[in-house]
Coordinates of C-alpha atoms in Angstrom, one line a residue:
Chain A
M276 CA -181.8 23.5 -101.4
H277 CA -182.8 22.5 -97.9
R278 CA -183.4 18.7 -98.7
R279 CA -181.0 16.3 -100.7
G280 CA -182.9 14.9 -103.5
V281 CA -182.9 11.9 -105.3
G282 CA -182.9 11.2 -109.1
A283 CA -181.5 12.6 -112.0
G284 CA -182.5 16.1 -111.0
A285 CA -180.6 15.7 -107.9
I286 CA -177.5 14.5 -109.4
A287 CA -177.4 17.4 -111.8
K288 CA -177.7 20.1 -108.8
K289 CA -175.0 18.0 -107.1
K290 CA -172.8 18.5 -109.9
F291 CA -173.7 22.1 -110.5
A292 CA -172.8 22.6 -106.9
E293 CA -169.6 20.7 -107.2
A294 CA -168.3 23.1 -109.8
K295 CA -169.6 26.1 -108.0
Y296 CA -167.3 25.2 -105.2
K297 CA -164.4 24.5 -107.4
E298 CA -164.5 27.8 -108.7
R299 CA -165.2 29.0 -105.4
G300 CA -161.6 27.2 -104.4
T301 CA -159.9 28.5 -107.4
V302 CA -161.1 32.0 -106.5
L303 CA -160.2 31.5 -103.1
A304 CA -156.7 30.5 -104.2
E305 CA -156.4 33.7 -106.4
D306 CA -157.4 35.7 -103.5
Q307 CA -154.7 34.1 -101.2
I308 CA -152.3 34.7 -103.7
A309 CA -153.1 38.0 -104.3
Q310 CA -153.1 38.9 -100.4
M311 CA -150.1 37.1 -100.1
S312 CA -148.1 39.0 -102.8
K313 CA -149.3 42.3 -101.2
Q314 CA -147.8 41.1 -98.1
L315 CA -144.5 40.1 -99.6
E316 CA -144.4 43.6 -101.7
T317 CA -144.9 45.2 -98.2
F318 CA -142.1 43.1 -96.5
R319 CA -139.9 43.7 -99.2
S320 CA -140.0 47.4 -98.9
H321 CA -139.7 46.9 -95.2
L322 CA -136.5 45.1 -95.8
E323 CA -135.0 47.5 -98.5
E324 CA -135.7 50.0 -95.9
F325 CA -133.9 48.3 -93.3
A326 CA -131.1 47.5 -95.5
S327 CA -130.5 51.2 -96.4
K328 CA -130.5 52.4 -93.3
H329 CA -128.5 49.9 -91.8
K330 CA -125.8 49.2 -94.6
Q331 CA -123.6 51.9 -93.2
E332 CA -123.6 50.3 -89.9
I333 CA -122.8 46.9 -91.0
R334 CA -119.6 48.2 -92.6
K335 CA -118.7 50.6 -90.0
S336 CA -119.5 48.6 -86.4
S337 CA -118.3 45.4 -85.6
Q338 CA -120.7 45.2 -82.8
F339 CA -123.4 45.8 -84.8
R340 CA -122.2 43.2 -87.3
V341 CA -122.1 40.5 -84.3
Q342 CA -125.6 41.2 -83.1
F343 CA -126.8 41.1 -86.8
Q344 CA -125.1 37.8 -87.2
E345 CA -126.9 36.5 -84.3
M346 CA -130.3 37.6 -85.0
C347 CA -130.0 36.0 -88.5
A348 CA -129.0 33.1 -86.8
T349 CA -132.1 32.9 -84.7
I350 CA -134.4 33.2 -87.8
G351 CA -132.3 30.4 -89.6
V352 CA -130.4 32.6 -92.1
D353 CA -126.6 32.8 -92.9
P354 CA -125.9 36.1 -94.5
L355 CA -122.8 34.5 -95.9
A356 CA -124.4 31.3 -97.1
S357 CA -124.1 32.1 -100.7
G358 CA -122.2 35.4 -102.4
K359 CA -125.6 36.3 -104.4
G360 CA -128.4 36.8 -101.8
F361 CA -130.6 39.2 -100.6
W362 CA -128.3 40.0 -97.4
S363 CA -125.4 39.7 -99.3
E364 CA -126.2 42.3 -102.0
M365 CA -128.5 44.7 -100.4
L366 CA -126.6 44.7 -97.1
G367 CA -123.1 44.5 -98.5
V368 CA -122.4 42.1 -95.8
G369 CA -120.8 39.5 -98.1
D370 CA -118.7 42.3 -99.5
F371 CA -117.3 43.2 -96.2
Y372 CA -116.3 39.7 -95.6
Y373 CA -115.0 38.9 -98.8
E374 CA -112.7 41.9 -98.7
L375 CA -111.7 40.9 -95.1
G376 CA -110.9 37.2 -96.3
V377 CA -108.8 38.9 -99.1
Q378 CA -106.8 40.8 -96.7
I379 CA -106.4 37.9 -94.4
I380 CA -105.1 35.9 -97.4
E381 CA -102.8 38.7 -97.9
V382 CA -101.4 38.7 -94.6
C383 CA -101.0 35.2 -94.3
L384 CA -99.3 35.0 -97.7
A385 CA -96.9 37.7 -96.7
L386 CA -95.8 36.0 -93.5
K387 CA -95.8 32.3 -94.8
H388 CA -92.1 32.2 -95.2
R389 CA -91.4 33.1 -91.4
N390 CA -93.9 30.9 -89.6
G391 CA -94.7 28.0 -92.2
G392 CA -98.4 29.2 -92.7
L393 CA -99.3 29.3 -89.2
I394 CA -100.4 32.3 -87.2
T395 CA -101.9 33.4 -83.9
L396 CA -105.1 35.0 -84.4
D397 CA -104.1 38.0 -82.3
E398 CA -101.1 38.6 -84.5
L399 CA -103.1 38.2 -87.4
H400 CA -105.9 40.6 -86.1
Q401 CA -103.1 43.1 -85.2
R402 CA -101.6 43.0 -89.1
V403 CA -105.2 43.4 -90.4
L404 CA -106.0 46.6 -88.7
K405 CA -102.6 47.9 -89.4
G406 CA -103.2 47.2 -93.0
R407 CA -106.3 49.1 -92.9
G408 CA -104.9 52.2 -91.6
K409 CA -106.2 54.8 -89.1
F410 CA -109.5 55.8 -90.9
A411 CA -110.5 52.2 -92.0
Q412 CA -113.4 50.4 -90.6
D413 CA -113.2 48.7 -87.1
V414 CA -112.5 45.0 -87.6
S415 CA -113.1 42.5 -84.6
Q416 CA -111.6 39.2 -83.9
D417 CA -115.3 37.7 -84.2
D418 CA -115.3 39.3 -88.0
L419 CA -112.0 37.3 -88.6
V420 CA -113.2 34.2 -87.4
R421 CA -116.2 34.5 -89.7
A422 CA -114.4 35.5 -92.7
I423 CA -112.0 32.3 -92.2
K424 CA -114.7 30.2 -91.8
K425 CA -116.1 31.5 -95.0
L426 CA -112.4 30.8 -96.7
K427 CA -112.2 27.5 -95.2
A428 CA -115.7 26.6 -96.8
M429 CA -114.7 27.8 -100.1
G430 CA -111.6 25.5 -99.7
N431 CA -108.7 27.8 -99.5
G432 CA -106.6 25.7 -97.4
F433 CA -107.7 27.6 -94.1
G434 CA -108.5 26.2 -90.8
M435 CA -108.3 27.3 -87.0
I436 CA -106.8 25.4 -84.2
P437 CA -108.1 26.1 -80.7
V438 CA -104.9 27.0 -78.5
G439 CA -104.5 28.5 -75.1
G440 CA -108.1 30.2 -75.1
S441 CA -107.7 31.9 -78.8
Y442 CA -106.7 30.1 -82.0
L443 CA -103.8 29.5 -84.6
V444 CA -104.9 30.3 -88.1
Q445 CA -103.8 27.7 -90.5
S446 CA -103.4 29.1 -94.2
V447 CA -101.6 26.3 -95.7
P448 CA -103.1 22.9 -96.4
A449 CA -100.2 21.2 -94.2
E450 CA -101.4 17.8 -93.2
L451 CA -102.0 18.3 -89.2
N452 CA -103.8 15.6 -87.5
M453 CA -105.0 15.2 -84.1
D454 CA -101.5 14.5 -82.6
H455 CA -99.9 17.7 -84.5
T456 CA -102.8 20.0 -83.1
V457 CA -102.6 18.9 -79.7
V458 CA -98.9 19.3 -79.5
L459 CA -99.2 22.9 -80.9
Q460 CA -101.5 23.7 -78.1
L461 CA -99.0 22.5 -75.7
A462 CA -96.2 24.5 -77.3
E463 CA -98.3 27.5 -77.1
R464 CA -97.2 28.3 -73.7
K465 CA -94.0 28.8 -74.1
G466 CA -93.4 29.1 -77.4
Y467 CA -91.4 25.8 -77.9
V468 CA -91.5 22.1 -76.7
T469 CA -89.4 19.1 -76.1
V470 CA -89.8 15.7 -77.0
S471 CA -89.8 14.9 -73.1
E472 CA -92.2 17.6 -72.6
V473 CA -94.5 15.9 -74.7
K474 CA -94.1 12.4 -73.9
E475 CA -94.9 13.5 -70.4
G476 CA -97.5 16.1 -70.8
L477 CA -99.4 13.8 -73.0
K478 CA -98.4 10.4 -72.0
W479 CA -96.9 9.2 -75.2
E480 CA -94.3 7.0 -76.2
R481 CA -91.1 8.9 -76.9
E482 CA -91.4 7.6 -80.4
R483 CA -94.7 9.2 -80.9
A484 CA -93.5 12.4 -79.7
G485 CA -90.1 12.6 -81.8
H486 CA -92.5 11.6 -85.0
V487 CA -94.9 14.4 -84.5
L488 CA -91.9 17.0 -83.9
D489 CA -90.2 15.7 -86.9
H490 CA -93.6 16.3 -89.0
L491 CA -93.8 19.8 -87.8
L492 CA -90.2 20.6 -88.8
K493 CA -90.8 19.0 -92.2
E494 CA -93.7 21.3 -92.4
G495 CA -91.8 24.2 -92.0
L496 CA -93.6 25.1 -88.9
A497 CA -91.0 24.5 -86.3
W498 CA -87.3 25.1 -86.2
L499 CA -84.7 23.2 -84.1
D500 CA -82.7 24.4 -81.1
M501 CA -79.6 22.1 -80.4
Q502 CA -78.1 24.8 -77.9
A503 CA -80.7 24.8 -75.1
D504 CA -79.7 23.4 -71.7
G505 CA -80.9 20.0 -71.7
E506 CA -82.6 18.3 -74.7
P507 CA -83.3 20.3 -78.1
Q508 CA -86.1 22.6 -78.2
Y509 CA -88.7 22.7 -81.2
W510 CA -89.8 26.3 -81.7
L511 CA -92.8 27.6 -83.5
P512 CA -92.1 31.1 -85.4
A513 CA -96.0 31.2 -85.4
L514 CA -95.6 31.5 -81.3
F515 CA -92.7 33.5 -81.2
S516 CA -93.9 36.9 -79.7
D517 CA -91.1 39.1 -80.5
L518 CA -92.6 38.6 -84.2
T519 CA -95.6 40.5 -83.6
S520 CA -93.7 43.7 -83.1
Q521 CA -91.9 43.7 -86.0
D522 CA -92.7 44.6 -89.9
V523 CA -90.9 42.5 -92.5
S524 CA -87.6 43.9 -93.5
P525 CA -86.6 44.5 -97.1
E526 CA -84.7 41.5 -97.1
E527 CA -87.2 39.2 -96.1
A528 CA -89.3 40.9 -98.5
N529 CA -87.0 39.6 -101.2
Q530 CA -87.5 36.2 -99.9
M531 CA -91.2 36.0 -100.1
S532 CA -92.5 33.7 -102.6
P533 CA -94.7 35.4 -105.2
Chain B
M14 CA -73.3 55.7 -84.9
Q15 CA -76.9 54.5 -85.3
S16 CA -77.7 51.5 -83.3
F17 CA -78.2 48.5 -85.6
E18 CA -81.5 47.0 -85.8
W19 CA -81.4 43.3 -85.4
P20 CA -84.0 41.4 -87.5
W21 CA -86.7 39.2 -85.5
Q22 CA -84.4 36.0 -86.6
Y23 CA -81.5 37.2 -84.3
N24 CA -83.5 36.7 -81.2
F25 CA -84.9 33.4 -82.2
P26 CA -83.2 30.8 -80.5
P27 CA -83.4 28.2 -83.5
F28 CA -81.5 30.9 -85.7
F29 CA -78.2 29.9 -84.4
T30 CA -78.6 25.7 -85.0
L31 CA -78.1 24.9 -88.7
Q32 CA -81.5 23.7 -89.5
P33 CA -82.0 19.9 -90.6
N34 CA -85.1 20.8 -92.8
V35 CA -83.6 21.7 -96.3
D36 CA -86.6 24.4 -97.0
T37 CA -86.2 26.0 -93.5
R38 CA -82.2 25.8 -93.8
Q39 CA -82.6 27.8 -96.9
K40 CA -84.5 30.6 -95.6
Q41 CA -82.1 30.4 -92.6
L42 CA -78.9 31.0 -94.9
A43 CA -80.6 33.7 -96.9
A44 CA -81.4 35.3 -93.6
W45 CA -78.1 35.2 -92.1
C46 CA -76.3 36.2 -95.0
S47 CA -78.3 39.5 -95.2
L48 CA -77.9 39.9 -91.8
A49 CA -74.1 39.5 -92.1
L50 CA -74.0 42.0 -94.9
S51 CA -76.1 44.5 -93.2
Y52 CA -74.0 44.4 -89.9
C53 CA -70.6 44.7 -91.9
R54 CA -72.0 47.7 -93.7
H55 CA -73.3 49.1 -90.5
R56 CA -70.0 48.7 -88.8
K57 CA -67.9 49.3 -92.2
L58 CA -66.2 46.2 -91.7
Y59 CA -64.6 45.1 -94.8
T60 CA -62.6 42.2 -93.9
L61 CA -63.8 39.3 -91.1
D62 CA -61.4 36.9 -89.3
V63 CA -63.4 33.6 -88.9
L64 CA -62.5 33.3 -85.1
E65 CA -63.2 36.7 -84.2
A66 CA -66.5 37.0 -86.0
Q67 CA -67.8 34.0 -84.0
E68 CA -67.4 36.1 -80.8
S69 CA -68.4 39.0 -82.3
A70 CA -72.2 40.3 -81.9
L71 CA -73.3 39.3 -85.1
F72 CA -72.9 35.5 -84.7
N73 CA -72.9 35.6 -80.8
N74 CA -76.2 36.7 -79.1
K75 CA -75.1 36.8 -75.6
K76 CA -78.6 38.0 -74.6
I77 CA -80.2 34.5 -75.5
S78 CA -76.9 32.6 -75.0
R79 CA -76.9 31.4 -78.7
K80 CA -74.0 31.7 -81.1
L81 CA -73.4 30.1 -84.4
S82 CA -70.7 27.2 -84.5
V83 CA -67.7 27.7 -86.6
E84 CA -69.0 25.3 -89.2
A85 CA -72.4 27.1 -89.4
I86 CA -70.3 30.3 -90.1
Q87 CA -68.2 28.5 -93.0
V88 CA -71.5 27.4 -94.5
I89 CA -72.8 31.2 -94.5
F90 CA -69.6 32.4 -95.7
E91 CA -69.8 30.0 -98.6
E92 CA -73.1 31.2 -99.6
L93 CA -71.6 34.8 -99.4
R94 CA -68.9 33.7 -101.5
K95 CA -71.1 31.9 -104.4
K96 CA -73.1 35.3 -104.6
G97 CA -69.9 37.3 -105.1
N98 CA -70.0 39.1 -101.6
L99 CA -67.3 37.6 -100.0
E100 CA -63.6 36.5 -101.0
W101 CA -61.2 34.2 -99.0
M102 CA -57.8 36.0 -98.0
D103 CA -55.9 32.7 -97.4
K104 CA -56.2 29.0 -98.1
N105 CA -56.9 28.1 -95.0
K106 CA -60.1 30.2 -94.9
T107 CA -59.6 32.0 -91.7
R108 CA -59.9 35.5 -93.1
C109 CA -62.1 37.0 -95.6
L110 CA -62.9 40.2 -97.5
I111 CA -66.3 41.3 -97.1
M112 CA -68.2 43.1 -99.9
W113 CA -71.4 44.3 -98.9
R114 CA -71.3 46.6 -101.7
R115 CA -69.7 45.0 -104.9
P116 CA -66.9 47.1 -106.6
E117 CA -69.2 48.0 -109.5
E118 CA -71.6 49.6 -107.2
W119 CA -68.7 51.2 -105.3
G120 CA -67.5 52.4 -108.6
K121 CA -71.1 53.8 -109.7
L122 CA -71.3 55.9 -106.4
I123 CA -67.7 57.3 -106.8
Y124 CA -68.3 58.6 -110.4
Q125 CA -71.6 60.2 -109.6
W126 CA -70.0 62.3 -106.8
V127 CA -67.2 63.3 -109.4
S128 CA -69.6 64.3 -111.9
K129 CA -72.1 65.8 -109.7
N130 CA -69.1 68.0 -108.4
G131 CA -68.2 68.9 -111.9
M132 CA -64.7 67.1 -111.5
V133 CA -64.7 64.7 -114.3
N134 CA -61.2 65.2 -115.9
S135 CA -59.3 65.8 -112.7
V136 CA -56.9 63.5 -111.0
F137 CA -57.3 62.2 -107.6
T138 CA -55.0 60.2 -104.9
L139 CA -56.6 57.5 -103.4
Y140 CA -56.3 59.3 -100.2
E141 CA -58.2 62.0 -101.1
L142 CA -61.1 60.1 -102.5
S143 CA -61.0 57.7 -99.2
S144 CA -60.1 60.0 -96.5
G145 CA -60.2 63.7 -97.7
E146 CA -62.1 66.2 -96.0
D147 CA -64.5 66.6 -99.5
T148 CA -65.8 63.3 -99.4
E149 CA -66.3 63.0 -95.7
S150 CA -70.1 63.1 -96.1
E151 CA -69.8 60.6 -98.8
E152 CA -70.6 56.7 -98.3
F153 CA -67.2 55.7 -99.9
H154 CA -65.5 58.0 -97.4
G155 CA -63.4 55.3 -95.4
L156 CA -63.6 52.7 -98.0
E157 CA -60.4 50.7 -97.6
E158 CA -57.8 51.0 -100.3
W159 CA -58.0 47.6 -101.7
M160 CA -61.6 47.8 -102.3
L161 CA -61.2 51.4 -103.7
L162 CA -58.7 50.2 -106.1
R163 CA -61.4 47.3 -107.2
A164 CA -64.2 50.2 -107.6
L165 CA -61.7 52.3 -109.5
Q166 CA -60.7 49.1 -111.7
A167 CA -64.4 48.4 -112.3
L168 CA -65.1 52.0 -113.4
Q169 CA -61.7 51.7 -115.7
S170 CA -63.4 48.8 -117.7
E171 CA -66.3 50.8 -118.3
G172 CA -64.1 53.4 -119.7
K173 CA -65.0 55.9 -116.9
A174 CA -61.7 56.4 -115.2
E175 CA -57.9 55.4 -115.4
V176 CA -55.8 54.3 -112.5
I177 CA -52.3 56.1 -112.8
S178 CA -49.3 56.0 -110.7
L179 CA -48.0 59.1 -108.9
D180 CA -45.3 59.8 -107.1
D181 CA -46.1 58.1 -103.9
G182 CA -48.9 56.0 -104.6
K183 CA -51.7 55.6 -107.2
G184 CA -54.3 58.0 -108.5
V185 CA -57.1 58.0 -110.8
K186 CA -58.1 60.1 -113.6
F187 CA -62.1 60.6 -114.1
F188 CA -63.5 60.9 -117.9

């Protein structure tokens, strides 16, 4: 129709046209959906192909994992966000970090009686690698950090304290506030610290310094040395470098809590 | 003699200060007890004099200039006594017997050697057991007499041996 009509006939025609448009609309939506389904199907099979091709690489190469994670981050995907998920299941990324998390917990538990639940990322890394053996998959510190973040999110009492360019990994829910953290960072340099050093280094009152150091003693994170030249020293087993070269002795093994 | 492997705590300065925190102190004492027994075992020491011990490498780490105080040593010795690894020889607690292996454990080792060599029902002098040529490669070789006697007495109470008197001393018959 080229002319708008008036009158009953015109109204009827209009109604007919509307109905037709509506139908067309439905048909259009269905079309779109069908097209989208097809696209998704193609997308899914590409992803599956990608997954099977790279599953091996994910497990074998820490470098690949870093790049993969960064790629996911750019497109707003967190492959570790949920245990069950395409990435987690298809690529086994979740498995990898889950297993690593379990290993990290084991190492931390084994050493807790020594260091009170605080360990340097370096030492953790060394021991995890050792535990995996010669032919095991490569694990980087980046992997450890991710696994620990995941553990932290799951509420396992894990935390990471930045010290001297790296981290101290905390595996027990000891109450460590900013004051404690900052003293740990100060102690990192020599593995020990005195009340005066804390007082001068952080410009605190003597009482505050003493209070924090006493707390570290109470939490089993620090030991007291009264035979030092000058004032008593507070030493942290976690920062004691000699530890990293020695294994747990059988006697220590007997002392470990189940 | 193989060189002794010191545990990590030995080079950790606070290890030589009795820890104020109760839990930490427990770990410390357990580690000291272990270390003391291992050290004595390695050096085949059966008795310790407290004052001498304070100057020995065990309780005095010259490399890090740290040593245990006499009180700390007494605390450790008391722990060892409670666990059955130490006995005071005098009322003033200046000298003690250190049993890094308990008499029963020694008895077992000796009996094993005796039966392995088909020598059950033989008689031995104490000297033969502790210093004879035949026992040179055994762990109980060099065992001091008082300890050897206790070991044999333990076997005796198990019915596996009898301590007897010989012309010039004591001996033992194994069953």
